[in-house]
Coordinates of N, CA, C and O in Angstrom, one line a residue:
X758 N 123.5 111.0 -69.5 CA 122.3 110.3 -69.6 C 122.5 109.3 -70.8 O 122.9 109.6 -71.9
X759 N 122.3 108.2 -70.4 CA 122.6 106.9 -71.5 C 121.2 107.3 -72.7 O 120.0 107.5 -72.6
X760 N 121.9 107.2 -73.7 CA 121.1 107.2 -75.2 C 120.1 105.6 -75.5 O 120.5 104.6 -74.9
X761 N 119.1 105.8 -76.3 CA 118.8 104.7 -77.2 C 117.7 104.8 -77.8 O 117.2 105.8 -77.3
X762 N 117.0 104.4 -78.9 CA 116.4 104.1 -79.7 C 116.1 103.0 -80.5 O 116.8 102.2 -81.1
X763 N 114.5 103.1 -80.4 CA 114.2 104.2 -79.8 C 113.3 104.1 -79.1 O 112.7 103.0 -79.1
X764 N 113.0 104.7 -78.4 CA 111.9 104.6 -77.2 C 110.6 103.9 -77.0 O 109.6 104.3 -77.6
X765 N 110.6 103.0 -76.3 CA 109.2 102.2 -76.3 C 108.3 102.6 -75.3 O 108.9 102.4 -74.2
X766 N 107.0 103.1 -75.1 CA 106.5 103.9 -74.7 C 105.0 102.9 -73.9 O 104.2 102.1 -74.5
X767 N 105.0 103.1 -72.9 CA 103.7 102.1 -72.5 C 102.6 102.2 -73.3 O 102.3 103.3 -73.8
X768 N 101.7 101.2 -73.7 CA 100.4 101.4 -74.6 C 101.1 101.5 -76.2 O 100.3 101.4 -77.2
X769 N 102.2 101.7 -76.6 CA 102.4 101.8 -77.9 C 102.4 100.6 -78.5 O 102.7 99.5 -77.9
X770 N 101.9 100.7 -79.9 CA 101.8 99.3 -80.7 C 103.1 99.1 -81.1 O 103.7 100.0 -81.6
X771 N 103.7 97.8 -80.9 CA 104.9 97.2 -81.8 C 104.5 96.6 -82.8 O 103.7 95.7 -83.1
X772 N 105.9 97.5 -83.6 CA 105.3 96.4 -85.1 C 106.7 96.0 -85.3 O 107.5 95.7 -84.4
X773 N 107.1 95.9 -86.4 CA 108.3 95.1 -86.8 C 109.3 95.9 -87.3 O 110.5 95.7 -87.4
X774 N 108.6 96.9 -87.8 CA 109.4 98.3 -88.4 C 110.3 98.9 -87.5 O 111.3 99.6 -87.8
X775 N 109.7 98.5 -86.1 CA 109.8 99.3 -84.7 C 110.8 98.3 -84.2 O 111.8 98.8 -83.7
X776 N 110.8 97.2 -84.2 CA 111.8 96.2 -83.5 C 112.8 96.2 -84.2 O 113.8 95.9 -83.7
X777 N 112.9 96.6 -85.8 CA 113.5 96.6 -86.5 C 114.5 97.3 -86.6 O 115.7 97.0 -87.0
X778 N 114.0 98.7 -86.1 CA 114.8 100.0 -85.9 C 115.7 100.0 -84.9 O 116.6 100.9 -84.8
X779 N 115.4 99.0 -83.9 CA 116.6 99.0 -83.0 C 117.3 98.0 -82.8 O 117.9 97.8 -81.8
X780 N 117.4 97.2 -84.3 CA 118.5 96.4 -84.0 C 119.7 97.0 -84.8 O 119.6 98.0 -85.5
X781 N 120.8 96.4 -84.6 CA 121.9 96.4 -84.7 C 122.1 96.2 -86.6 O 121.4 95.2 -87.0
X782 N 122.7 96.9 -87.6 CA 122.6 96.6 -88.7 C 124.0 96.3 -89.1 O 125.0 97.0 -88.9
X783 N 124.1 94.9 -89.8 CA 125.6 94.5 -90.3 C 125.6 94.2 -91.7 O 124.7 93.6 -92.3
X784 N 126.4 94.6 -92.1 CA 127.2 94.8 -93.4 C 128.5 94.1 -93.5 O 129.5 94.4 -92.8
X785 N 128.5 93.1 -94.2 CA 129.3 92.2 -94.4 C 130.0 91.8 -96.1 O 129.4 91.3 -97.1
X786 N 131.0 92.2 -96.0 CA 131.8 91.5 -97.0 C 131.5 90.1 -97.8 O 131.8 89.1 -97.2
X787 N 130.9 90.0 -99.2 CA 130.5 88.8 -99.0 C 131.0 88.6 -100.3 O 130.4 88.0 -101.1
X788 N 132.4 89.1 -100.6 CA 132.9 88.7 -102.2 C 134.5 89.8 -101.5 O 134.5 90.9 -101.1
X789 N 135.7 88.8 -101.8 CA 136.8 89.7 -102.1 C 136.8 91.2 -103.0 O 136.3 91.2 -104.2
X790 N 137.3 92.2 -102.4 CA 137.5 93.1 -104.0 C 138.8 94.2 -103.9 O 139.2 95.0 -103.0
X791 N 139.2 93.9 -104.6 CA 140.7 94.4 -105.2 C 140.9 95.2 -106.0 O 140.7 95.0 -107.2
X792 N 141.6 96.7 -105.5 CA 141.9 97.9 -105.6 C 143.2 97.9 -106.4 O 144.1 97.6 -105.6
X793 N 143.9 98.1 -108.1 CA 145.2 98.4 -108.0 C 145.5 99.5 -108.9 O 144.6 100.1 -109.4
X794 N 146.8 99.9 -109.1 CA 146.9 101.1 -109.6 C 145.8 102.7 -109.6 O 145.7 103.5 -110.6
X795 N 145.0 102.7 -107.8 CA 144.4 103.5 -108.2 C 144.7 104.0 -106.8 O 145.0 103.1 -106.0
X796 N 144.6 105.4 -106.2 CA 144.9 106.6 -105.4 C 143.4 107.2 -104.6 O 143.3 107.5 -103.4
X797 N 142.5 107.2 -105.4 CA 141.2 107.7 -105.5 C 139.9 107.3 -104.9 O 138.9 107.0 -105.7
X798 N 139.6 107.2 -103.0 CA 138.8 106.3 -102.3 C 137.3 106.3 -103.2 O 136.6 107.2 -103.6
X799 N 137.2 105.2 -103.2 CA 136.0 105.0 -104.1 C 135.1 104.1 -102.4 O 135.7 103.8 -101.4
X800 N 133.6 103.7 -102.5 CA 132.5 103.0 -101.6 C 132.9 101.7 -101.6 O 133.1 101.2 -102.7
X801 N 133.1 100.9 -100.5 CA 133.7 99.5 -101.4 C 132.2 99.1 -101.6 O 131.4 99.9 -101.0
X802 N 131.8 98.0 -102.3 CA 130.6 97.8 -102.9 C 129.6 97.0 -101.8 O 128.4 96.7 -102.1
X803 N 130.1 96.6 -100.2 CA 129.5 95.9 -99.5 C 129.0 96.3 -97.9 O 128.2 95.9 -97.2
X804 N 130.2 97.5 -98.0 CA 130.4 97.9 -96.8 C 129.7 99.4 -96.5 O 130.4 100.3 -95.9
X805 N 128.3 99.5 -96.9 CA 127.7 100.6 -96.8 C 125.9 100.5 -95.9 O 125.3 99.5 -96.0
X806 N 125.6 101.4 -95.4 CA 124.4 101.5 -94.6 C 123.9 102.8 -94.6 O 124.5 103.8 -94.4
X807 N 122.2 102.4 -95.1 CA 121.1 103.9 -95.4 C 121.1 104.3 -94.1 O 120.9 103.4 -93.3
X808 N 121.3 105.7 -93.6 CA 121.4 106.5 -92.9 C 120.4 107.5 -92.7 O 120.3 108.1 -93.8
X809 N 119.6 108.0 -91.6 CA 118.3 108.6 -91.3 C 118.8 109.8 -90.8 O 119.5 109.8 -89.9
X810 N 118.2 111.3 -91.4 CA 118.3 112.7 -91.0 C 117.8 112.5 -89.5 O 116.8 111.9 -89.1
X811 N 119.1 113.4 -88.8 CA 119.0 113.5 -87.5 C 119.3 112.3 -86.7 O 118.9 112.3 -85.5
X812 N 119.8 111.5 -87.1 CA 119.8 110.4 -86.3 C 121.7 110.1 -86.0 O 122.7 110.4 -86.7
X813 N 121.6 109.5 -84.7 CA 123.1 108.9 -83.9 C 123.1 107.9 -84.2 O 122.1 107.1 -84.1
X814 N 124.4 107.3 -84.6 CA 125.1 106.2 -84.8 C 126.3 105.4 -84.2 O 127.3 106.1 -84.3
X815 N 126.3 104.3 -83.8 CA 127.7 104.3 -82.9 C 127.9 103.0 -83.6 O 127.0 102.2 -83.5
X816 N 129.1 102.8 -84.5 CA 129.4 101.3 -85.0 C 130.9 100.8 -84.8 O 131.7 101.4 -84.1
X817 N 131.1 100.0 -85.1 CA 132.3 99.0 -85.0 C 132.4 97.9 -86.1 O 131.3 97.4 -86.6
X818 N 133.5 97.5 -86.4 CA 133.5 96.8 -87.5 C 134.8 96.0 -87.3 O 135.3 96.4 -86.2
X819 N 135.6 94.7 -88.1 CA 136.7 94.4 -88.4 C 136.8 94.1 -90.1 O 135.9 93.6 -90.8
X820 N 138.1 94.6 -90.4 CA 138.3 94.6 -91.8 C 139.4 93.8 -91.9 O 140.4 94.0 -91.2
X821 N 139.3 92.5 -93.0 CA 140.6 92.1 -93.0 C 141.3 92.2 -95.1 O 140.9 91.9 -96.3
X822 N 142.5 93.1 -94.4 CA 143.3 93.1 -95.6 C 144.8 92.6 -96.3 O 145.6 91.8 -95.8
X823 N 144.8 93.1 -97.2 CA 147.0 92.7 -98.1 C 147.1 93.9 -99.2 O 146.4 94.8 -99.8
X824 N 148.4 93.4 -99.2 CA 148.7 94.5 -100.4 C 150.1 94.8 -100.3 O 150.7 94.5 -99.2
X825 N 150.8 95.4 -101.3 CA 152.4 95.5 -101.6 C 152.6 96.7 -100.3 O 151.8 97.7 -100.0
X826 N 153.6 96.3 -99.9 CA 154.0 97.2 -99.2 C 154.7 98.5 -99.6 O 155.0 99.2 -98.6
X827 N 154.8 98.9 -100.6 CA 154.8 100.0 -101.4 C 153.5 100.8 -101.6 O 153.6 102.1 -101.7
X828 N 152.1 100.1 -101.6 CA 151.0 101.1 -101.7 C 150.2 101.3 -100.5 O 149.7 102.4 -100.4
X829 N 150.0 100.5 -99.7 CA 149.6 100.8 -98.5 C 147.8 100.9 -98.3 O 147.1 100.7 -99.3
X830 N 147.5 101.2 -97.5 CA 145.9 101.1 -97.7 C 145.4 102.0 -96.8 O 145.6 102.2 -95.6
X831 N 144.3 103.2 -98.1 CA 144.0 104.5 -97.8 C 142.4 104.3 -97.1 O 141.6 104.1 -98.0
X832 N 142.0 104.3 -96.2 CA 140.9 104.1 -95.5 C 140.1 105.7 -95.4 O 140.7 106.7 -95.1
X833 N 138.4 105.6 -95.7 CA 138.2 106.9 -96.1 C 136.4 106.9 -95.8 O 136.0 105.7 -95.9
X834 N 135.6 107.5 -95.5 CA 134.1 107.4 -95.2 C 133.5 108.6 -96.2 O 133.9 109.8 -96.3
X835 N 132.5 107.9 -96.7 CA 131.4 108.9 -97.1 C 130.4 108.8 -96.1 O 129.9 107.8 -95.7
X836 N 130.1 110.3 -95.7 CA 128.5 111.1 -95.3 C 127.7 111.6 -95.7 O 128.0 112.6 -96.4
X837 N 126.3 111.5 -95.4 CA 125.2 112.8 -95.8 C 126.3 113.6 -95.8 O 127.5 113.4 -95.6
X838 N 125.5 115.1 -96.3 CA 126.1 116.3 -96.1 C 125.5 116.8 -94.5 O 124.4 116.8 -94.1
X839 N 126.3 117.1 -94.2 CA 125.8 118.3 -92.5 C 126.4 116.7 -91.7 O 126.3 116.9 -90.5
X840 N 126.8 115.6 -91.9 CA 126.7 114.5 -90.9 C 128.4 115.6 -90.3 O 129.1 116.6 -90.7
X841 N 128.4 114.3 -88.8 CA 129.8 114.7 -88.2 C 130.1 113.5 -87.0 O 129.2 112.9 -86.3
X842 N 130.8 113.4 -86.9 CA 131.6 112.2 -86.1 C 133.1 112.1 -86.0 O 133.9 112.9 -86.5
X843 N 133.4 110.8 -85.0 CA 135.0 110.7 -85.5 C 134.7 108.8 -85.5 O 133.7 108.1 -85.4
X844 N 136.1 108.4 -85.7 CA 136.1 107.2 -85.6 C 138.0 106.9 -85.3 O 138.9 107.7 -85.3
X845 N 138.2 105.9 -85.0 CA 139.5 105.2 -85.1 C 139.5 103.8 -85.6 O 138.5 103.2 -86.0
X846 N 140.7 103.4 -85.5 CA 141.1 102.1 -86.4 C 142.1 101.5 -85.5 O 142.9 102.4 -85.1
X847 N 142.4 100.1 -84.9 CA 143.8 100.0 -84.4 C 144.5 99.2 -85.6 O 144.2 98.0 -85.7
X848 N 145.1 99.6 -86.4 CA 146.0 99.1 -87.2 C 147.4 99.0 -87.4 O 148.1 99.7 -86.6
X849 N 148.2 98.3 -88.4 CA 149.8 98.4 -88.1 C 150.2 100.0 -89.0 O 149.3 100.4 -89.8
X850 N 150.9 100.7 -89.0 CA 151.2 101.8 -88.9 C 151.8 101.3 -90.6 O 152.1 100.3 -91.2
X851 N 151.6 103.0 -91.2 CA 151.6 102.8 -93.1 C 153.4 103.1 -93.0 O 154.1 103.6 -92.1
X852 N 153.6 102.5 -94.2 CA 154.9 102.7 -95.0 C 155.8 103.6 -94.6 O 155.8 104.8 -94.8
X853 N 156.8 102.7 -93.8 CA 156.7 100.9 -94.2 C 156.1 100.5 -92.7 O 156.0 101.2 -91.7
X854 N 155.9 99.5 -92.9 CA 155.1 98.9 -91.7 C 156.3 98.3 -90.6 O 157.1 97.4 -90.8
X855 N 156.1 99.0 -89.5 CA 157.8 98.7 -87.9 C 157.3 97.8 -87.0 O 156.2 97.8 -86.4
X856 N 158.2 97.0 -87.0 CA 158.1 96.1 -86.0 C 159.5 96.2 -84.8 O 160.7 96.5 -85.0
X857 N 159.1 96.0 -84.0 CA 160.0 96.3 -82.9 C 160.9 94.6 -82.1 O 160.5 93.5 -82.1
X858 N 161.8 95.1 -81.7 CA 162.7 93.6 -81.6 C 163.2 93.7 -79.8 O 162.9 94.6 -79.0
X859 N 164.0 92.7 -79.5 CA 164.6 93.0 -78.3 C 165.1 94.2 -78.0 O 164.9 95.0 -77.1
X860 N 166.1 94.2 -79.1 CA 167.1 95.6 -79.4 C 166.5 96.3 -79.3 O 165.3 96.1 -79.5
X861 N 167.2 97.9 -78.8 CA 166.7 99.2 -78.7 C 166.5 99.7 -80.2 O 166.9 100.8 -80.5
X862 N 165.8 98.9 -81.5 CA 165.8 99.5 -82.5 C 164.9 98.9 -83.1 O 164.4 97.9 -82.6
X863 N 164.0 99.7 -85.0 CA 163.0 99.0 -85.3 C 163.5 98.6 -86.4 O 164.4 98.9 -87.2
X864 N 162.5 97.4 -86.5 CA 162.8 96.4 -87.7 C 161.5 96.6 -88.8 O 160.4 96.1 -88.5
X865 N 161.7 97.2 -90.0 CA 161.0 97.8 -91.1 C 160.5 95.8 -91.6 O 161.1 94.8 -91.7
X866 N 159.3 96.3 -91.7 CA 158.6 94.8 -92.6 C 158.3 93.7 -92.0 O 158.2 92.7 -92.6
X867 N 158.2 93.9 -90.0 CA 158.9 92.7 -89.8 C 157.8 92.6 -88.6 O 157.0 93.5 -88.4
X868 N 157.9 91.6 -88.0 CA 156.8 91.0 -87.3 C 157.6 90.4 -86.0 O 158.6 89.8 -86.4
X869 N 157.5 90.4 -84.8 CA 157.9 89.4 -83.5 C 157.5 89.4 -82.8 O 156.6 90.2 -82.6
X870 N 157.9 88.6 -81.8 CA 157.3 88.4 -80.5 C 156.4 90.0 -79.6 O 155.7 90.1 -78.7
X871 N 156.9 90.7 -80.4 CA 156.5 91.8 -79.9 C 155.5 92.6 -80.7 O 154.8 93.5 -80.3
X872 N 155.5 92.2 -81.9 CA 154.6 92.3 -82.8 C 154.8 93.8 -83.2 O 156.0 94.2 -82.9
X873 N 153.8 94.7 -83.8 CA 153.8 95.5 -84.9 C 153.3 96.9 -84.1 O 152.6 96.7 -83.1
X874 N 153.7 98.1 -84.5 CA 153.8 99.3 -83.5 C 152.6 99.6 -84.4 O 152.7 99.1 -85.5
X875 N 151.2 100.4 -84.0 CA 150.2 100.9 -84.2 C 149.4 102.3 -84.5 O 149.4 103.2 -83.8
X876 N 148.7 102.2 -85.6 CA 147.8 103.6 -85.5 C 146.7 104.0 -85.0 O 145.7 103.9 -85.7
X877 N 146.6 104.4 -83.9 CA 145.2 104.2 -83.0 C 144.5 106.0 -82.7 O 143.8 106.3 -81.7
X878 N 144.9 107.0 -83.9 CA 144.3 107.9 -83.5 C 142.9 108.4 -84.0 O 142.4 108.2 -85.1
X879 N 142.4 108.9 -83.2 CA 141.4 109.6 -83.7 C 140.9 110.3 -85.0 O 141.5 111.3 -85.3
X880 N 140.0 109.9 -85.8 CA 139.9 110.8 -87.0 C 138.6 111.5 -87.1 O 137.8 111.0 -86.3
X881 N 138.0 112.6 -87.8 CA 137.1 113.3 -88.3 C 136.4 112.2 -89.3 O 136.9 111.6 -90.2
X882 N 135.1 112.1 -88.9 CA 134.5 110.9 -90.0 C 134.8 111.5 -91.7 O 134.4 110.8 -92.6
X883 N 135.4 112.8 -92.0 CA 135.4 113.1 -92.9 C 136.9 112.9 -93.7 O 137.2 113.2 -94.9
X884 N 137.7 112.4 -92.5 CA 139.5 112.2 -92.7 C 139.7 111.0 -92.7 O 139.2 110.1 -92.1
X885 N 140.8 110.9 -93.8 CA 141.0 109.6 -94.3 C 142.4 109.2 -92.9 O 142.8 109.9 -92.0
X886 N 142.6 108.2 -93.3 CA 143.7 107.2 -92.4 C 144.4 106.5 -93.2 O 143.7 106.2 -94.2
X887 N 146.2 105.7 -93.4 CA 146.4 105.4 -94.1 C 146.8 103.8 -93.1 O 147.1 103.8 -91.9
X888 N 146.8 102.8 -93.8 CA 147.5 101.7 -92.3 C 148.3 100.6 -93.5 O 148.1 100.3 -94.7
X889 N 148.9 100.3 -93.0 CA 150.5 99.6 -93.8 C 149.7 97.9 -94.1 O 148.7 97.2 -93.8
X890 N 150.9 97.8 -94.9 CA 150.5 96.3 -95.8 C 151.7 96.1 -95.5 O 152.6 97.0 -95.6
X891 N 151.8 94.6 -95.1 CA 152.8 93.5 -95.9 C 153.3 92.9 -97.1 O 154.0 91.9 -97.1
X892 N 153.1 93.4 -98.0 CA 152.9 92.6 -99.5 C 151.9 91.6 -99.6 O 151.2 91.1 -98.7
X893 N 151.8 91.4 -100.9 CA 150.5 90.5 -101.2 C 151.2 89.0 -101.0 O 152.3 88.7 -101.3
X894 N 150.1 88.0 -100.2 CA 151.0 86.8 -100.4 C 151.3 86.8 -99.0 O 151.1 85.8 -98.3
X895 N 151.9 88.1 -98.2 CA 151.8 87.4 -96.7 C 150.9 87.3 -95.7 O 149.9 86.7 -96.0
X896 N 150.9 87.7 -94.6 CA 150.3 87.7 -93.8 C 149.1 88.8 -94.2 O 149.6 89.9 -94.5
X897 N 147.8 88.8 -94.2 CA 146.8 89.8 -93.9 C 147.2 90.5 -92.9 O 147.9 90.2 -92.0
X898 N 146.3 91.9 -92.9 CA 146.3 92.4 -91.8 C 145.0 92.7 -91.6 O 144.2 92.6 -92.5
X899 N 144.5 93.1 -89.9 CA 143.4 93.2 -90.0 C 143.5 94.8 -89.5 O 144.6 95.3 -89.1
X900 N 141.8 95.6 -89.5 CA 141.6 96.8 -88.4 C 140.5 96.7 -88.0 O 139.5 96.4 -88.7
X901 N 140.5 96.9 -86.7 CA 139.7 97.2 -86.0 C 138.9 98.4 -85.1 O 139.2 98.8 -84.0
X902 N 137.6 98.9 -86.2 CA 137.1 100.2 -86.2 C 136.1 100.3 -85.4 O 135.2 99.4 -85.4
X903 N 136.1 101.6 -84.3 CA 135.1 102.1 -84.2 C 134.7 103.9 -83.8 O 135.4 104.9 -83.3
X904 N 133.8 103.8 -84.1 CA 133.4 104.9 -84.6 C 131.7 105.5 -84.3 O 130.7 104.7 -84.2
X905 N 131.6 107.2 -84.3 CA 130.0 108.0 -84.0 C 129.7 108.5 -85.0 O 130.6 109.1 -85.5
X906 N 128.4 108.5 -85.8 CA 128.0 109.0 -87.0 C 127.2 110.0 -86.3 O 126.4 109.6 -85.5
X907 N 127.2 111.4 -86.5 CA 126.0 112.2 -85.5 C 125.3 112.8 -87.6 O 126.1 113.3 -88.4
X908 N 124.2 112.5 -87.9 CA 123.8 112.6 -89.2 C 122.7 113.9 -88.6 O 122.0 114.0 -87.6
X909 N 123.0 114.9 -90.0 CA 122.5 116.2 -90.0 C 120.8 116.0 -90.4 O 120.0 115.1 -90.2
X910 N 120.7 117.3 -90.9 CA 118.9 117.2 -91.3 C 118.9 116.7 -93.2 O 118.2 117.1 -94.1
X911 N 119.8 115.8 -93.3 CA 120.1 115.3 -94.8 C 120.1 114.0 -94.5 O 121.3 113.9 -94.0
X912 N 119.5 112.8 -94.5 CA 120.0 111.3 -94.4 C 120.8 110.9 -95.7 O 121.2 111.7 -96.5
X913 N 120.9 109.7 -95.9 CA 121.5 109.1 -97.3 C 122.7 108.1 -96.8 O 122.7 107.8 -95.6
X914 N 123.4 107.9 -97.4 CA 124.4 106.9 -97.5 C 125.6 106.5 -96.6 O 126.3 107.4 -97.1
X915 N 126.3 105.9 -95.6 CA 127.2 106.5 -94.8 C 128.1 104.6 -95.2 O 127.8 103.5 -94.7
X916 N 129.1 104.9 -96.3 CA 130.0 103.9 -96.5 C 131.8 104.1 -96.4 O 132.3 105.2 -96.5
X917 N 132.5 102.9 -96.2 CA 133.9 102.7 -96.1 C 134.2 102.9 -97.4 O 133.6 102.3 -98.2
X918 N 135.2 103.9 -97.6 CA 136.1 104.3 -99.0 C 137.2 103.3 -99.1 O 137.4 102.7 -98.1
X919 N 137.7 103.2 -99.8 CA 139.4 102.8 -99.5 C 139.7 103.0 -101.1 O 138.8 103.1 -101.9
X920 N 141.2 103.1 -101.4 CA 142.2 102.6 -102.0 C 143.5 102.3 -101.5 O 143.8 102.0 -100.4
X921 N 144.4 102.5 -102.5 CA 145.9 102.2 -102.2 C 146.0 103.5 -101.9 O 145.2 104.3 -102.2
X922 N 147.3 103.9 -101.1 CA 147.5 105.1 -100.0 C 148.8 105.8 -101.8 O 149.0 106.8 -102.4
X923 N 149.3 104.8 -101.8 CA 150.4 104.7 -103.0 C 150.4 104.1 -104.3 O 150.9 103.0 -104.3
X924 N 149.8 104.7 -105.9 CA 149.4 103.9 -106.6 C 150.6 102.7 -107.3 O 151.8 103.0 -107.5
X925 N 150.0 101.4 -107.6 CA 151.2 100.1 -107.6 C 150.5 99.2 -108.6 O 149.5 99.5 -109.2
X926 N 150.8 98.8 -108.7 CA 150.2 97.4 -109.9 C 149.7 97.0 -109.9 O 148.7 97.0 -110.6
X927 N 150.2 95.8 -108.2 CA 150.0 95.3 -107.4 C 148.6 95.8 -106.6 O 148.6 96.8 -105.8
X928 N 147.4 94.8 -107.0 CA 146.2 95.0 -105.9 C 146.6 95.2 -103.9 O 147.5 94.6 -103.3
X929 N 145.4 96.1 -103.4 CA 145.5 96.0 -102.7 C 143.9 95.8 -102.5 O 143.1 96.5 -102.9
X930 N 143.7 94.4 -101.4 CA 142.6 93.6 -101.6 C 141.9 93.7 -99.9 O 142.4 93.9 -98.8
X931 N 140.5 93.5 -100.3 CA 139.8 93.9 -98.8 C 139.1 92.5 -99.0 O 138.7 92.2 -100.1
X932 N 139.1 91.6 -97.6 CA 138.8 90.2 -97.9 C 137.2 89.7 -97.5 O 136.7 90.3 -96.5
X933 N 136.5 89.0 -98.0 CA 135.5 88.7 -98.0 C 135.4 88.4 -95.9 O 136.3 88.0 -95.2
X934 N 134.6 88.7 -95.6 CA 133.8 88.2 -94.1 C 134.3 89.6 -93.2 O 134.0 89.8 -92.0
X935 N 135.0 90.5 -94.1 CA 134.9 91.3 -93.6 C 133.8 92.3 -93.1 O 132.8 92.2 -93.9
X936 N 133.6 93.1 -92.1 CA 132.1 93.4 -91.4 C 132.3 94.9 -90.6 O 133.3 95.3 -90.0
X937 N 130.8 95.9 -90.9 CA 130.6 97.1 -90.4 C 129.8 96.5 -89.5 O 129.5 95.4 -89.9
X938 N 129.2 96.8 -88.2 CA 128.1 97.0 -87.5 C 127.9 98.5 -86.9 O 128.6 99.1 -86.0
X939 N 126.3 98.9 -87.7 CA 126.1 100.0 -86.8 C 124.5 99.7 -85.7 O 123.6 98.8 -85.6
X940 N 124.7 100.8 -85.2 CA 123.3 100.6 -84.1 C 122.9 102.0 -84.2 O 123.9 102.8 -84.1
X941 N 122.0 102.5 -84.2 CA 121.3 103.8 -84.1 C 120.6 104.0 -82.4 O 119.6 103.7 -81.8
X942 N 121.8 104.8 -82.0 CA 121.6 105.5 -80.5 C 120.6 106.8 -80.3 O 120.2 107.2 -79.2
X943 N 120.3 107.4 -81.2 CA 119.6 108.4 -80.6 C 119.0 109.4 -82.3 O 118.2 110.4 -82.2

């Protein structure tokens, strides 16, 4: 049975609270911010949304990032307490980052026609993920997340953690226009 919220009911009054609640909520990156010498997923400061006890969440986002390829980028979610979900990411795979060539062999750091081998598994909204960098200075990379928030009888906060996977000097940077979107299904 297809989900939504939330239900509009013949004779009920609309108000704006109510149209409100069923739209789509985005969270957007609206300032670069840069992670270095630190190990320890902290909220990034843009990429969070108030979350309602008992309520379903189904979102998607793209993140675009850099960073030394030595530290790598540790991707991480805070929940209410009692919340539960999973999510994925398709990203280039952490340290060091493989690219694949004609040859039956992989090429560490490297990018071609065939582009970059991938981390596309499943995680526990409560498990981190780690996804590779190029060094600062080259090419960004991006990921592309999506993900179920099932939130317990506790609402509150439900944000992207990140740091470096490896602590470095060298920032590892999450770039402005980056974006969450969630929608509340049920």
């Amino acid at each position: 049975m297809a989900e939504a919220y939330p239900t509009f009911l013949a004779g009920q009054r609309i108000t704006a609270a109510l149209l409100r609640s069923s739209q789509e909520q985005v969270a957007r990156k609206t300032a670069d911010t840069a992670r270095a010498a630190v190990t320890t997923a902290s909220a990034d400061p843009h990429l969070q949304f108030e979350v309602v006890a008992n309520a379903v969440y189904r979102w998607h986002g793209w993140i675009k990032y850099d960073g030394p390829t030595a530290a790598d980028l540790n991707v991480d979610f805070t929940a209410p307490s009692g919340a539960l979900g999973e999510w994925t990411a398709i990203g280039a795979g952490h340290s060091p980052v493989i690219g694949s060539s004609a040859a039956p062999a992989f090429l560490t750091d490297t990018q071609d026609a065939r582009g970059y081998l991938m981390r596309v598994e499943t995680n526990d909204v409560a498990s981190a993920r780690s996804y590779g960098c190029l060094g600062t200075g080259g090419i960004p990379l991006t990921l592309q997340m999506y993900g179920t928030l099932r939130v317990g009888s506790t609402g509150g906060t439900f944000s992207l953690d990140w740091a470096q996977l490896v602590s470095n000097a060298t920032a590892v940077t999450l770039y402005t226009d980056s974006w969450l979107s969630m929608l509340r299904v049920a």
